[in-house]
């Protein structure tokens, strides 16, 4: 990621959190909220600005599953894998999505459209198994229903 404006924005984010006891996580979270992932050059910049070894910055960026060092797809699919969804077939939901999209959990499709993840309860256990695509929730998933839903996003 390049451009003076980008680094000015990052400076602003760093400035906001610099006085915190442990600013690094807050800074990385806010950068990710802004750009949806943490590019390597940005991590290097944060490391220099905070005077923290880049190995430590990368360590934090890769330790937490909610932080991403690769760009996510346009549509992030999160399959619920908690007990109610599990007993109602979330494993099959995941298998169907993997087959349909040609990617495994944690991966992004080559066209950059879909990222596939698992998550904990989405709060709609009554319609398990369930998944979210970005901020839209879908329940009562079957193989056919998953194909119909994916068609809306392709
Ligand atoms: S367990 Fe899947 S939505 Fe609650």
PDB file of C-alpha atoms and ligand atoms in Angstrom:
ATOM      1  CA  UNK A   1       0.000   0.000   0.000  1.00  0.00           C
ATOM      2  CA  UNK A   2       1.483   3.326  -0.950  1.00  0.00           C
ATOM      3  CA  UNK A   3       0.588   6.987  -0.970  1.00  0.00           C
ATOM      4  CA  UNK A   4       1.235   9.840   1.388  1.00  0.00           C
ATOM      5  CA  UNK A   5      -2.436  10.100   2.363  1.00  0.00           C
ATOM      6  CA  UNK A   6      -2.419   6.481   3.553  1.00  0.00           C
ATOM      7  CA  UNK A   7       0.538   7.075   5.845  1.00  0.00           C
ATOM      8  CA  UNK A   8      -0.981  10.307   7.118  1.00  0.00           C
ATOM      9  CA  UNK A   9      -4.082   8.323   8.095  1.00  0.00           C
ATOM     10  CA  UNK A  10      -1.934   5.703   9.791  1.00  0.00           C
ATOM     11  CA  UNK A  11      -0.060   8.450  11.674  1.00  0.00           C
ATOM     12  CA  UNK A  12      -3.418   9.739  12.846  1.00  0.00           C
ATOM     13  CA  UNK A  13      -4.448   6.269  14.080  1.00  0.00           C
ATOM     14  CA  UNK A  14      -1.105   5.808  15.843  1.00  0.00           C
ATOM     15  CA  UNK A  15      -1.429   9.242  17.444  1.00  0.00           C
ATOM     16  CA  UNK A  16      -4.864   8.351  18.814  1.00  0.00           C
ATOM     17  CA  UNK A  17      -3.608   5.245  20.609  1.00  0.00           C
ATOM     18  CA  UNK A  18       0.007   6.084  21.368  1.00  0.00           C
ATOM     19  CA  UNK A  19      -0.631   7.032  24.985  1.00  0.00           C
ATOM     20  CA  UNK A  20      -2.399   3.747  25.765  1.00  0.00           C
ATOM     21  CA  UNK A  21      -0.574   1.171  27.883  1.00  0.00           C
ATOM     22  CA  UNK A  22      -0.525  -1.388  25.063  1.00  0.00           C
ATOM     23  CA  UNK A  23      -1.285   0.565  21.905  1.00  0.00           C
ATOM     24  CA  UNK A  24      -0.264  -2.012  19.304  1.00  0.00           C
ATOM     25  CA  UNK A  25      -3.418  -4.136  19.259  1.00  0.00           C
ATOM     26  CA  UNK A  26      -5.741  -1.102  19.142  1.00  0.00           C
ATOM     27  CA  UNK A  27      -3.690   0.404  16.306  1.00  0.00           C
ATOM     28  CA  UNK A  28      -3.741  -2.816  14.278  1.00  0.00           C
ATOM     29  CA  UNK A  29      -7.483  -3.260  14.857  1.00  0.00           C
ATOM     30  CA  UNK A  30      -8.243   0.258  13.677  1.00  0.00           C
ATOM     31  CA  UNK A  31      -6.003  -0.054  10.621  1.00  0.00           C
ATOM     32  CA  UNK A  32      -7.794  -3.275   9.727  1.00  0.00           C
ATOM     33  CA  UNK A  33     -11.212  -1.671  10.188  1.00  0.00           C
ATOM     34  CA  UNK A  34     -10.127   1.025   7.754  1.00  0.00           C
ATOM     35  CA  UNK A  35      -8.495  -1.159   5.055  1.00  0.00           C
ATOM     36  CA  UNK A  36     -10.012  -4.589   5.905  1.00  0.00           C
ATOM     37  CA  UNK A  37      -6.562  -6.166   6.368  1.00  0.00           C
ATOM     38  CA  UNK A  38      -3.007  -5.402   7.486  1.00  0.00           C
ATOM     39  CA  UNK A  39      -0.617  -5.051   4.534  1.00  0.00           C
ATOM     40  CA  UNK A  40       3.014  -6.000   5.174  1.00  0.00           C
ATOM     41  CA  UNK A  41       4.383  -2.535   4.374  1.00  0.00           C
ATOM     42  CA  UNK A  42       1.949  -0.998   6.852  1.00  0.00           C
ATOM     43  CA  UNK A  43       3.096  -3.407   9.563  1.00  0.00           C
ATOM     44  CA  UNK A  44       6.684  -2.355   8.829  1.00  0.00           C
ATOM     45  CA  UNK A  45       5.706   1.302   9.089  1.00  0.00           C
ATOM     46  CA  UNK A  46       3.920   0.744  12.431  1.00  0.00           C
ATOM     47  CA  UNK A  47       6.966  -1.096  13.724  1.00  0.00           C
ATOM     48  CA  UNK A  48       9.263   1.829  12.848  1.00  0.00           C
ATOM     49  CA  UNK A  49       6.888   4.474  14.177  1.00  0.00           C
ATOM     50  CA  UNK A  50       6.385   2.704  17.524  1.00  0.00           C
ATOM     51  CA  UNK A  51      10.012   1.590  17.672  1.00  0.00           C
ATOM     52  CA  UNK A  52       8.899  -1.999  18.224  1.00  0.00           C
ATOM     53  CA  UNK A  53      10.692  -4.911  16.476  1.00  0.00           C
ATOM     54  CA  UNK A  54       8.791  -5.903  13.333  1.00  0.00           C
ATOM     55  CA  UNK A  55       8.835  -9.527  14.537  1.00  0.00           C
ATOM     56  CA  UNK A  56       6.694  -8.416  17.476  1.00  0.00           C
ATOM     57  CA  UNK A  57       4.262  -6.495  15.248  1.00  0.00           C
ATOM     58  CA  UNK A  58       3.961  -9.494  12.910  1.00  0.00           C
ATOM     59  CA  UNK A  59       3.610 -11.771  15.940  1.00  0.00           C
ATOM     60  CA  UNK A  60       0.557  -9.842  17.147  1.00  0.00           C
ATOM     61  CA  UNK A  61      -0.879  -9.491  13.619  1.00  0.00           C
ATOM     62  CA  UNK A  62      -0.740 -13.240  13.047  1.00  0.00           C
ATOM     63  CA  UNK A  63      -1.653 -14.374  16.587  1.00  0.00           C
ATOM     64  CA  UNK A  64      -5.231 -13.086  16.646  1.00  0.00           C
ATOM     65  CA  UNK A  65      -7.571 -14.791  14.185  1.00  0.00           C
ATOM     66  CA  UNK A  66      -9.605 -11.585  13.763  1.00  0.00           C
ATOM     67  CA  UNK A  67      -6.546  -9.817  12.338  1.00  0.00           C
ATOM     68  CA  UNK A  68      -5.784 -10.524   8.668  1.00  0.00           C
ATOM     69  CA  UNK A  69      -2.484 -10.020   6.906  1.00  0.00           C
ATOM     70  CA  UNK A  70      -4.001 -10.985   3.543  1.00  0.00           C
ATOM     71  CA  UNK A  71      -6.821  -9.081   1.864  1.00  0.00           C
ATOM     72  CA  UNK A  72     -10.220 -10.655   2.494  1.00  0.00           C
ATOM     73  CA  UNK A  73     -12.589 -11.320  -0.375  1.00  0.00           C
ATOM     74  CA  UNK A  74     -15.382  -8.959  -1.337  1.00  0.00           C
ATOM     75  CA  UNK A  75     -17.772 -11.343   0.437  1.00  0.00           C
ATOM     76  CA  UNK A  76     -16.694 -12.951   3.711  1.00  0.00           C
ATOM     77  CA  UNK A  77     -18.673 -16.118   4.442  1.00  0.00           C
ATOM     78  CA  UNK A  78     -18.734 -17.187   8.093  1.00  0.00           C
ATOM     79  CA  UNK A  79     -20.141 -20.620   8.849  1.00  0.00           C
ATOM     80  CA  UNK A  80     -21.328 -21.147  12.417  1.00  0.00           C
ATOM     81  CA  UNK A  81     -19.777 -24.227  13.957  1.00  0.00           C
ATOM     82  CA  UNK A  82     -21.188 -24.135  17.511  1.00  0.00           C
ATOM     83  CA  UNK A  83     -23.125 -27.126  18.867  1.00  0.00           C
ATOM     84  CA  UNK A  84     -26.685 -26.377  17.573  1.00  0.00           C
ATOM     85  CA  UNK A  85     -25.373 -25.729  14.072  1.00  0.00           C
ATOM     86  CA  UNK A  86     -22.932 -28.621  14.321  1.00  0.00           C
ATOM     87  CA  UNK A  87     -25.675 -31.179  15.112  1.00  0.00           C
ATOM     88  CA  UNK A  88     -27.775 -29.740  12.285  1.00  0.00           C
ATOM     89  CA  UNK A  89     -25.087 -30.156   9.655  1.00  0.00           C
ATOM     90  CA  UNK A  90     -22.597 -27.290   9.708  1.00  0.00           C
ATOM     91  CA  UNK A  91     -19.870 -29.721   8.608  1.00  0.00           C
ATOM     92  CA  UNK A  92     -21.876 -30.414   5.426  1.00  0.00           C
ATOM     93  CA  UNK A  93     -22.454 -26.678   4.938  1.00  0.00           C
ATOM     94  CA  UNK A  94     -18.720 -26.100   5.075  1.00  0.00           C
ATOM     95  CA  UNK A  95     -18.050 -29.001   2.690  1.00  0.00           C
ATOM     96  CA  UNK A  96     -20.616 -27.687   0.200  1.00  0.00           C
ATOM     97  CA  UNK A  97     -19.121 -24.196   0.307  1.00  0.00           C
ATOM     98  CA  UNK A  98     -15.601 -25.571  -0.104  1.00  0.00           C
ATOM     99  CA  UNK A  99     -16.724 -27.590  -3.117  1.00  0.00           C
ATOM    100  CA  UNK A 100     -18.699 -24.745  -4.692  1.00  0.00           C
ATOM    101  CA  UNK A 101     -15.999 -22.104  -4.176  1.00  0.00           C
ATOM    102  CA  UNK A 102     -12.939 -24.313  -4.645  1.00  0.00           C
ATOM    103  CA  UNK A 103     -11.329 -22.991  -1.451  1.00  0.00           C
ATOM    104  CA  UNK A 104     -10.700 -24.275   2.046  1.00  0.00           C
ATOM    105  CA  UNK A 105     -11.526 -22.638   5.347  1.00  0.00           C
ATOM    106  CA  UNK A 106      -9.394 -19.520   5.814  1.00  0.00           C
ATOM    107  CA  UNK A 107      -8.803 -19.065   2.082  1.00  0.00           C
ATOM    108  CA  UNK A 108      -9.953 -16.486  -0.465  1.00  0.00           C
ATOM    109  CA  UNK A 109     -11.075 -17.399  -3.978  1.00  0.00           C
ATOM    110  CA  UNK A 110      -8.706 -16.509  -6.810  1.00  0.00           C
ATOM    111  CA  UNK A 111     -11.052 -13.872  -8.185  1.00  0.00           C
ATOM    112  CA  UNK A 112     -10.968 -12.167  -4.781  1.00  0.00           C
ATOM    113  CA  UNK A 113     -14.710 -12.527  -4.355  1.00  0.00           C
ATOM    114  CA  UNK A 114     -15.153 -14.973  -1.468  1.00  0.00           C
ATOM    115  CA  UNK A 115     -13.346 -15.652   1.806  1.00  0.00           C
ATOM    116  CA  UNK A 116     -14.475 -18.702   3.769  1.00  0.00           C
ATOM    117  CA  UNK A 117     -14.290 -18.746   7.567  1.00  0.00           C
ATOM    118  CA  UNK A 118     -15.892 -20.467  10.512  1.00  0.00           C
ATOM    119  CA  UNK A 119     -17.280 -18.624  13.480  1.00  0.00           C
ATOM    120  CA  UNK A 120     -19.110 -19.127  16.758  1.00  0.00           C
ATOM    121  CA  UNK A 121     -22.847 -18.696  17.383  1.00  0.00           C
ATOM    122  CA  UNK A 122     -24.522 -16.135  15.140  1.00  0.00           C
ATOM    123  CA  UNK A 123     -27.529 -15.894  17.444  1.00  0.00           C
ATOM    124  CA  UNK A 124     -29.963 -17.632  15.096  1.00  0.00           C
ATOM    125  CA  UNK A 125     -29.750 -21.187  16.487  1.00  0.00           C
ATOM    126  CA  UNK A 126     -33.466 -21.706  15.756  1.00  0.00           C
ATOM    127  CA  UNK A 127     -32.663 -21.846  12.038  1.00  0.00           C
ATOM    128  CA  UNK A 128     -29.426 -23.873  12.345  1.00  0.00           C
ATOM    129  CA  UNK A 129     -27.285 -24.532  10.427  1.00  0.00           C
ATOM    130  CA  UNK A 130     -26.502 -20.914   9.694  1.00  0.00           C
ATOM    131  CA  UNK A 131     -23.921 -18.702   8.028  1.00  0.00           C
ATOM    132  CA  UNK A 132     -23.318 -15.027   7.372  1.00  0.00           C
ATOM    133  CA  UNK A 133     -22.211 -13.389   4.152  1.00  0.00           C
ATOM    134  CA  UNK A 134     -20.814 -10.009   5.163  1.00  0.00           C
ATOM    135  CA  UNK A 135     -23.613  -8.752   7.440  1.00  0.00           C
ATOM    136  CA  UNK A 136     -26.505 -10.854   6.084  1.00  0.00           C
ATOM    137  CA  UNK A 137     -27.466 -14.030   7.981  1.00  0.00           C
ATOM    138  CA  UNK A 138     -28.829 -17.163   6.293  1.00  0.00           C
ATOM    139  CA  UNK A 139     -30.324 -20.174   8.079  1.00  0.00           C
ATOM    140  CA  UNK A 140     -31.902 -23.574   7.365  1.00  0.00           C
ATOM    141  CA  UNK A 141     -29.038 -24.259   4.992  1.00  0.00           C
ATOM    142  CA  UNK A 142     -29.111 -27.227   2.657  1.00  0.00           C
ATOM    143  CA  UNK A 143     -26.913 -27.946  -0.344  1.00  0.00           C
ATOM    144  CA  UNK A 144     -29.531 -26.511  -2.736  1.00  0.00           C
ATOM    145  CA  UNK A 145     -30.146 -23.446  -0.602  1.00  0.00           C
ATOM    146  CA  UNK A 146     -26.406 -22.723  -0.410  1.00  0.00           C
ATOM    147  CA  UNK A 147     -26.166 -22.879  -4.219  1.00  0.00           C
ATOM    148  CA  UNK A 148     -29.117 -20.486  -4.535  1.00  0.00           C
ATOM    149  CA  UNK A 149     -27.572 -18.059  -2.044  1.00  0.00           C
ATOM    150  CA  UNK A 150     -24.151 -18.139  -3.713  1.00  0.00           C
ATOM    151  CA  UNK A 151     -25.803 -17.382  -7.062  1.00  0.00           C
ATOM    152  CA  UNK A 152     -26.914 -14.042  -5.592  1.00  0.00           C
ATOM    153  CA  UNK A 153     -23.276 -13.041  -5.013  1.00  0.00           C
ATOM    154  CA  UNK A 154     -21.496 -14.469  -8.035  1.00  0.00           C
TER     155      UNK A 154
HETATM  156  S1  LIG B   1     -25.067 -22.171  17.164  1.00  0.00           S
HETATM  157 FE1  LIG B   1     -25.147 -21.562  15.122  1.00  0.00          FE
HETATM  158  S2  LIG B   1     -26.368 -19.805  15.178  1.00  0.00           S
HETATM  159 FE2  LIG B   1     -26.233 -20.382  17.241  1.00  0.00          FE
END
